[in-house]
Every structure is written in structure tokens, then in C-alpha cells.
Coordinates of C-alpha atoms in Angstrom, one line a residue:
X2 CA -15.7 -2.3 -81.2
X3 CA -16.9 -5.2 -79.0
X4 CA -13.2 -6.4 -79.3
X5 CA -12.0 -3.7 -78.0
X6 CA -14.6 -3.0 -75.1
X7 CA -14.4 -6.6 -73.7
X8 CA -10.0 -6.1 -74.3
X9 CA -10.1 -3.1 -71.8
X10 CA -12.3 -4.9 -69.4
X11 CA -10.1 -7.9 -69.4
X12 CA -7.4 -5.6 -69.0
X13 CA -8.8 -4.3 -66.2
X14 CA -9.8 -7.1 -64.4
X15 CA -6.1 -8.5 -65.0
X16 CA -4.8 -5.2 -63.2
X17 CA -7.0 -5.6 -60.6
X18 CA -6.4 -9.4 -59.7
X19 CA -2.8 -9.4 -60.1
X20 CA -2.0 -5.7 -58.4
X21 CA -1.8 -6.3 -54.6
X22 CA -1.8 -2.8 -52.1
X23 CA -0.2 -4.3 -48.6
X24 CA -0.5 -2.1 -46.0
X25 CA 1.6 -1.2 -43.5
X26 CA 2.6 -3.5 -40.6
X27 CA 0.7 -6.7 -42.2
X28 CA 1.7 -9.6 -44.7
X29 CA -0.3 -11.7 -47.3
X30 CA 1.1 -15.1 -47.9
X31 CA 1.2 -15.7 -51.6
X32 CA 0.3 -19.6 -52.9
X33 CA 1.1 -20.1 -56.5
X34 CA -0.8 -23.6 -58.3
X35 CA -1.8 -23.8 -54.2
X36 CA 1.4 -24.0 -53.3
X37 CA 3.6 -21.3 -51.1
X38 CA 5.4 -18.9 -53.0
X39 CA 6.0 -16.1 -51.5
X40 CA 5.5 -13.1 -48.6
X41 CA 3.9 -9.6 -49.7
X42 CA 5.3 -7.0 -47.3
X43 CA 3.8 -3.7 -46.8
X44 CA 4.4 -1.3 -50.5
X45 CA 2.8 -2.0 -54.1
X46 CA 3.3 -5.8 -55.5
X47 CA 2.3 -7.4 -58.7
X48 CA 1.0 -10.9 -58.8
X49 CA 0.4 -13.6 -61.9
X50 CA -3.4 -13.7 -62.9
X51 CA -5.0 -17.4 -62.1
X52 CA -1.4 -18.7 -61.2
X53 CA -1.3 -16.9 -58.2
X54 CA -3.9 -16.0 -55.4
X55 CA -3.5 -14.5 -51.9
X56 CA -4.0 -17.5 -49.3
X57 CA -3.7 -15.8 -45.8
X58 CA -3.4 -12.4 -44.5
X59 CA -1.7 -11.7 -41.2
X60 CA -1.5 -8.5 -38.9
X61 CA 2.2 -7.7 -38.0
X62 CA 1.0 -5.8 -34.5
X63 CA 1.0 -6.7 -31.2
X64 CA -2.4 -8.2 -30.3
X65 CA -4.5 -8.9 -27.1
X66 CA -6.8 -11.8 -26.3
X67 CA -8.8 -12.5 -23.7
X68 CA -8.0 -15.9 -22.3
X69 CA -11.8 -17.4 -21.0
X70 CA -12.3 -18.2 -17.2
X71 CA -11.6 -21.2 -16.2
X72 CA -11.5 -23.3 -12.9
X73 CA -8.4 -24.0 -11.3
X74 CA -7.7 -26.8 -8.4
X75 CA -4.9 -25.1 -6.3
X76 CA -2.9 -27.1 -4.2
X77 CA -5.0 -27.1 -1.1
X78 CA -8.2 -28.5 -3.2
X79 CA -9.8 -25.1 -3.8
X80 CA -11.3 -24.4 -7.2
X81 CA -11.2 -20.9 -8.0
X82 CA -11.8 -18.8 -11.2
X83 CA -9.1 -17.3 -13.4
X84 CA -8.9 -15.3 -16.5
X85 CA -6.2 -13.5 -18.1
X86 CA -4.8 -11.6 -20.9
X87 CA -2.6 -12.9 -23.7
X88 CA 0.0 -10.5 -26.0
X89 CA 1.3 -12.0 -28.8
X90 CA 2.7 -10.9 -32.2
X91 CA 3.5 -12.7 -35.6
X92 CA 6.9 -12.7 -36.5
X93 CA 7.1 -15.2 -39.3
X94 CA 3.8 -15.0 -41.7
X95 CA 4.7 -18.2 -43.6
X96 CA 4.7 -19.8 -40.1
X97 CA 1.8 -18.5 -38.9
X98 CA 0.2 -20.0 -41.9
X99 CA 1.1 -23.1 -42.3
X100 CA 2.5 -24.1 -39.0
X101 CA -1.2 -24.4 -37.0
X102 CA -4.7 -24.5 -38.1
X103 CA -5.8 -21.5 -36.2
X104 CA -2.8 -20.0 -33.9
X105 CA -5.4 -17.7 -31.9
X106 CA -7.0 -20.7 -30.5
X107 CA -4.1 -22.5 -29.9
X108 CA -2.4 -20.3 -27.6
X109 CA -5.5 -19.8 -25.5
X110 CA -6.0 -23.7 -25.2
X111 CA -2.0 -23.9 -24.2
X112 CA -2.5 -20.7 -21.7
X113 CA -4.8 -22.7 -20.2
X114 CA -3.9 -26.1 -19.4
X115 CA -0.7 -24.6 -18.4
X116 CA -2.7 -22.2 -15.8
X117 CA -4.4 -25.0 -14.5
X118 CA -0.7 -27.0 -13.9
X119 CA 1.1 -23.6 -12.1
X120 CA -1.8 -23.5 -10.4
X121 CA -2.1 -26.9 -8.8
X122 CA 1.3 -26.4 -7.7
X123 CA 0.3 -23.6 -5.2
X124 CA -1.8 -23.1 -2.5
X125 CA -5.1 -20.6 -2.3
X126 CA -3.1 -18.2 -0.5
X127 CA 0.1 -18.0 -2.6
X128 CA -2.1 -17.9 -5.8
X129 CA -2.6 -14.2 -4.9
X130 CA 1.1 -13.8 -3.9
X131 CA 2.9 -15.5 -7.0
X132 CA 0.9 -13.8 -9.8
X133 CA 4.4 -12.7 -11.5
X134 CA 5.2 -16.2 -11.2
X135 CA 2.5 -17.6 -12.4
X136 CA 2.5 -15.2 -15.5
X137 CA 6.2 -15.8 -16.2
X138 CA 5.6 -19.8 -16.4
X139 CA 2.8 -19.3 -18.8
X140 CA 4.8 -16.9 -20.8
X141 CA 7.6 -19.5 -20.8
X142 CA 6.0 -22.7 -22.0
X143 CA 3.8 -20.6 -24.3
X144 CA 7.0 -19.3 -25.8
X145 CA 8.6 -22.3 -26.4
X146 CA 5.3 -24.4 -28.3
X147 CA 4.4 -21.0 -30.2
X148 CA 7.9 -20.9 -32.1
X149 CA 7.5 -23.2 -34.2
X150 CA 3.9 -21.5 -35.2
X151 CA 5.6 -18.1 -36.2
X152 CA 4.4 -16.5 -33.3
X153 CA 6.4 -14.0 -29.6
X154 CA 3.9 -14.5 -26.7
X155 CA 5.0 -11.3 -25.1
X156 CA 3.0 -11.1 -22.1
X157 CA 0.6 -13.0 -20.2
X158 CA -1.6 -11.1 -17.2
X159 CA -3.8 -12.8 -14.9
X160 CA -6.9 -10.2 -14.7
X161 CA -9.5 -11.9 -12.2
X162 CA -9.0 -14.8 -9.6
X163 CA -12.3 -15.6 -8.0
X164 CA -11.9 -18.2 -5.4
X165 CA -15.6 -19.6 -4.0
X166 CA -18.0 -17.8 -2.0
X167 CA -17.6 -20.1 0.9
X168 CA -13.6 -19.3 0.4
X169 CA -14.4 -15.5 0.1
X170 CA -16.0 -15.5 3.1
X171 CA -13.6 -17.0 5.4
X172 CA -11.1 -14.8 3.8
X173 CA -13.2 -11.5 4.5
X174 CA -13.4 -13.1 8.0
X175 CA -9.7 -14.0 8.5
X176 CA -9.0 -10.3 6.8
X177 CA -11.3 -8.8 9.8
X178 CA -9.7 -10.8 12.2
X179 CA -6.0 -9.8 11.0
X180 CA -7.1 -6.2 11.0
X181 CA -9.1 -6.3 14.7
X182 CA -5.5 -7.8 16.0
X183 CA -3.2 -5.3 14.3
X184 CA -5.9 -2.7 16.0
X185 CA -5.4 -4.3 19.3
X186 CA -1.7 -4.2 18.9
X187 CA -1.5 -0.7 18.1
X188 CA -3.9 0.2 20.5
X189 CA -1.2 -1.6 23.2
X190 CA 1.4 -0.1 21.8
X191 CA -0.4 3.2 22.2
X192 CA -1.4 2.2 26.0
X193 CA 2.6 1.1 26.6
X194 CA 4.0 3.8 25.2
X195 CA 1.7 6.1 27.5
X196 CA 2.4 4.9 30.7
X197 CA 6.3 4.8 30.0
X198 CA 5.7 8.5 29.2
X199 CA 4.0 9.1 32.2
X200 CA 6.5 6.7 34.5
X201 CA 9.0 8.8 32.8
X202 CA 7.2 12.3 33.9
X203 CA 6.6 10.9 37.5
X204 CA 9.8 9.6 37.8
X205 CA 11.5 13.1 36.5
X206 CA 8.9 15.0 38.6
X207 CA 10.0 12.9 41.9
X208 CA 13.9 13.5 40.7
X209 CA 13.1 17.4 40.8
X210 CA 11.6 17.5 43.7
X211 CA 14.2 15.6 45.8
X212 CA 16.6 17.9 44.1
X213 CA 14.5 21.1 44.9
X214 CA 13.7 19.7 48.6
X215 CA 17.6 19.0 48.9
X216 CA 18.2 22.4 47.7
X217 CA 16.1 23.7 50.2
X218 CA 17.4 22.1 53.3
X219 CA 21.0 22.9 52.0
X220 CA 19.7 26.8 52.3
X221 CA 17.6 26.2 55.1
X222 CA 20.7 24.5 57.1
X223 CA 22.9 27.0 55.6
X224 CA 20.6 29.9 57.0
X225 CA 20.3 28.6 60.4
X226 CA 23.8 27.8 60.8
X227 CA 24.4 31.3 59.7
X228 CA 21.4 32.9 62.4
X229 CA 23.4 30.8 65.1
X230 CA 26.7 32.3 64.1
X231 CA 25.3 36.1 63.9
X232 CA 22.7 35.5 67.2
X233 CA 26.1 33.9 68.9
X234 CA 28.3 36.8 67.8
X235 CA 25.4 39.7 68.8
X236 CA 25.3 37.8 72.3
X237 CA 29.0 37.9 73.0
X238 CA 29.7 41.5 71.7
X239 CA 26.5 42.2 74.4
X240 CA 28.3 40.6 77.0
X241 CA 31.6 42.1 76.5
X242 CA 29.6 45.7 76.3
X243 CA 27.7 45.0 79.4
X244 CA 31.3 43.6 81.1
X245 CA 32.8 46.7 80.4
X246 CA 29.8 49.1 81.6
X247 CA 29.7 47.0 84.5
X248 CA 33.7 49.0 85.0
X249 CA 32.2 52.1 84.5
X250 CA 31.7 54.3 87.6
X251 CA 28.7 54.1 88.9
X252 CA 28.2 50.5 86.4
X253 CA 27.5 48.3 89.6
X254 CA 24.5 50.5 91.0
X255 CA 22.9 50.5 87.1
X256 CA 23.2 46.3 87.5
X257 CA 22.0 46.1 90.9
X258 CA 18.8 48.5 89.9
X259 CA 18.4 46.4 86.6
X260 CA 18.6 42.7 88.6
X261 CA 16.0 44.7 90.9
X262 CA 13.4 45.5 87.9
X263 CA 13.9 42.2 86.5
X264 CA 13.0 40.3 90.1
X265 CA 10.2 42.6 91.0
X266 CA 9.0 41.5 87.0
X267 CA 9.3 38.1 86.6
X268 CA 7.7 38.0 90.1
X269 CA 4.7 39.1 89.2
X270 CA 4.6 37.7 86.0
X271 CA 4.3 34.3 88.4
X272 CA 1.8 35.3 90.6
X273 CA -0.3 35.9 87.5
X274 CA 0.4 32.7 85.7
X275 CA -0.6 30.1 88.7
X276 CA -2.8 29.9 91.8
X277 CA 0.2 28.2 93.8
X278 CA 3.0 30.2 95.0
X279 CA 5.9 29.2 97.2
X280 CA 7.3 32.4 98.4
X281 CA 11.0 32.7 100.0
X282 CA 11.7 33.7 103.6
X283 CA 13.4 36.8 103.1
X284 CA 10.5 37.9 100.1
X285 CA 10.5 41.3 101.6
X286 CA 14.8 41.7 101.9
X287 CA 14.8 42.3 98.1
X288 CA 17.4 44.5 98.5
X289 CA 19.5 41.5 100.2
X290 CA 18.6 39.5 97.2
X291 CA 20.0 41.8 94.6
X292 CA 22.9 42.2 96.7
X293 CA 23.8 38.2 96.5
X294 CA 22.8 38.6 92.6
X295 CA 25.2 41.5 92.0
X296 CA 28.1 39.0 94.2
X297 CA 27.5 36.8 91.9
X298 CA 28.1 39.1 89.0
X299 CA 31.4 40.4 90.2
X300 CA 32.4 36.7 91.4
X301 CA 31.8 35.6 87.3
X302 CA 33.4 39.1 86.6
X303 CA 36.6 38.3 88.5
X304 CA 36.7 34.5 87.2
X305 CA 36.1 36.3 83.5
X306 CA 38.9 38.8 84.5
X307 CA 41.5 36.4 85.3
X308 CA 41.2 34.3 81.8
X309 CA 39.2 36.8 79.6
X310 CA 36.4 35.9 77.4
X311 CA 36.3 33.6 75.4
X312 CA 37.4 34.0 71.5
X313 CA 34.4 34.4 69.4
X314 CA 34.6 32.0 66.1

């Protein structure tokens, strides 16, 4: 009966060392008399009791590491602060194992040291610029030193770059300043653009109202010209009415009475405008006077006669 209990047990313990479970997306390295024998993949394997023993276990995903800070000297002789991010994935297991001591540590080390080298080739100001160049070096010389250890550096991703607080300072300063003179060029550019609007305005306004004023005098000129034409052609058709009353019977006598009025008029219209006088001999032959006036008339009358008047235009 003890036989049989201790026969089970052993049988059990034998099940148990040499059944291996992998799970998915991992490997176990498999060393047989501690020597490599083979790669467990993801599924249900069974292994030789004592013979054989599982040496290393390795995760198939993608992983990230933090790369530790570090100081950098940059070009310029700045030392600044830099840490990243490091994706990498094992591709070969046996590789992985055997290849390096301890793969995690050397790609951070190699991360580094090749950090600090891009780095030194740039100045403070381009190490802010060039971060996808910077990453892309580091991703290129990690690649080609982690082959041979099994592993595909995928990505590398600077996350912090602290330059020193007497650098951080003149930055904030030389970031105020940059942004005070972009305000000061916008704000002339405001001021520019302003007064060409408002030259512009003046300068339309000023065309408008030469044009308006010109517009004006055009009418204006074009009004008086037509007031002289109409106040000529009223006078002449007066004269030629008055000429041919004049030839009506009993036309001479209305003239001579009319001259009369008129003298007697504008006579007194002088002795009320000035204190001075100079009176005519003859003053009271107005009769005389009218009678040289109407001559006069029928003198111009007879001249007017001969040639007739003159064509109104």
C-alpha cells in the first residue's frame, strides 16, 4: 500500500516537472544537462524529468522602459537634463538568452551614451528643434548593437529636456523679448495699415469733391450761360415790341410821356441820394428835354430801319 501511495506521488510530481503550460505571446528557453535545447512556444509541452529544466522565460510583447535622466553637454557647452522612453520587443528568445547578460540594461546603458554623442553634436537651441533626429539616431545605433541580442528597438522618445535654470531663464527672457517685438510689429502693422486706410478715404473724399465741385460749376456755367441767352432773347423781343409800338399811331406821344416820367423819376431819386446837385440850364424846359430824347429815339429808329435788327442767336 505504501508502494503504491509513494508510486502515485512520484507520478505526480513527474507530471508536474516535466508538463510545461506556455502562455500566449511568451517563450521559455529549454537547457537540457545545462545546455540549450530547445524553445517552448505558447500551447501544452512535455519536458524530460531531471534532464531537462526551464532556464529563461521571455515576454514576446512590445515593452517600455524608462531610460534614467542624464546630463548632456550640447554643443555650445550647456548641460541639460534628458530622459526618454525606450520600445523594444524580443524576437529571438534563444538570443535574448544567451546573447547578453541582462538585455534591459544594456539597451538603456547604449541609449544613453549614444544621447549624450547626438547631443554634443547640436546646439542648446536645435536640441529642441531636432528631437525626431535625435530619436531616429538612437533608434539606429540601438538597432544595429541589439541584433545580435535577439532584440527590435522600435521606438525611442525623448520625454523631458531640462536645460539649467540660469539657461531657463534667459530663454523665458529671450521668449518675452521675441513676443514684445512680434507685438510691436503687429501693432505697426495695425498703425500702417490705418493711415493707408485713412490716406485712402481722404484721398477718395478729396477726388469726390473735385468731381462734385466740377459738377457744379459745369451746371452753374451751364445755367448762366442759359440766363444770358433767355435775359438776351426777352430784351430783344422787348425791343422789337417797343420798335413797333413806337409805329403805332399815337406810339411817339406814349414815348415822349414815358421818357417824361422816367426824367421827372430818376430826378428825384438824385436829389434824395446826395446833398450836391448840379442842375442844367434849361431844368425847367423839360418838355425841350424829352423832345431831344424822343429825336434821339427816331434818329436810332431810322438807323435801325435802314439795316433792321439784329438776328437774335
Amino acid at each position: 500500500m505504501i508502494f503504491i501511495v509513494g508510486l502515485v506521488v512520484l507520478i505526480v510530481v513527474a507530471l508536474l516537472k516535466t508538463a510545461r503550460v506556455v502562455p500566449q505571446r511568451q517563450a521559455f528557453v529549454v537547457e537540457r544537462l545545462g545546455k540549450y535545447h530547445k524553445t517552448l512556444e505558447a500551447g501544452f509541452h512535455i519536458t524530460v524529468p531531471i534532464l531537462d529544466r526551464v532556464a529563461y522565460k521571455h515576454s514576446l510583447k512590445e515593452v517600455a522602459m524608462d531610460v534614467p535622466p542624464q546630463f548632456c553637454i550640447t554643443k555650445d557647452n550647456i548641460a541639460i537634463e534628458i530622459d526618454g522612453l525606450l520600445y523594444m520587443q524580443v524576437l529571438d528568445p534563444k538570443l535574448a538568452s544567451y546573447g547578453i547578460e541582462n538585455y534591459y540594461y544594456a539597451a538603456s546603458q547604449l541609449a544613453q551614451t549614444t544621447l549624450r554623442s547626438e547631443i554634443g553634436k547640436l546646439e542648446l537651441d536645435k536640441t529642441f528643434e531636432e528631437r525626431d533626429t535625435i530619436n531616429a539616431a538612437v533608434i539606429e545605433a540601438l538597432d544595429k548593437a541589439s541584433e545580435p541580442w535577439g532584440l527590435k528597438i522600435t521606438r525611442y522618445e525623448i520625454a523631458n529636456i531640462k536645460p539649467p535654470q540660469s539657461v531657463q531663464d534667459a530663454l523665458e527672457k529671450q521668449m518675452r523679448a521675441e513676443r514684445e517685438r512680434r507685438a510691436q510689429i503687429a501693432l505697426s502693422e495695425g498703425q500702417r495699415e490705418s493711415q493707408i486706410n485713412v490716406a485712402e478715404g481722404f484721398k477718395q473724399e478729396v477726388i469726390k469733391q473735385s468731381e462734385a465741385k466740377k459738377l457744379s460749376q459745369i451746371n452753374e456755367a451751364e445755367g448762366k450761360a442759359r440766363e444770358i441767352e433767355l435775359l438776351a432773347n426777352a430784351t430783344a423781343e422787348g425791343i422789337v415790341r417797343i420798335s413797333q409800338a413806337i409805329q403805332q399811331p399815337g406810339g411817339k406821344d406814349a414815348v415822349n410821356l414815358r421818357i417824361a416820367e422816367q426824367y421827372v423819376i430818376q430826378f428825384g431819386n438824385l436829389a434824395k441820394t446826395t446833398n450836391t446837385m448840379i442842375l442844367p440850364q434849361n431844368l425847367s424846359d423839360i418838355g425841350g428835354t424829352v423832345a431831344a430824347l424822343a429825336k434821339i429815339l427816331d434818329t436810332g429808329r431810322g438807323t435801325a430801319g435802314d439795316s433792321g435788327p439784329p438776328p437774335l442767336r
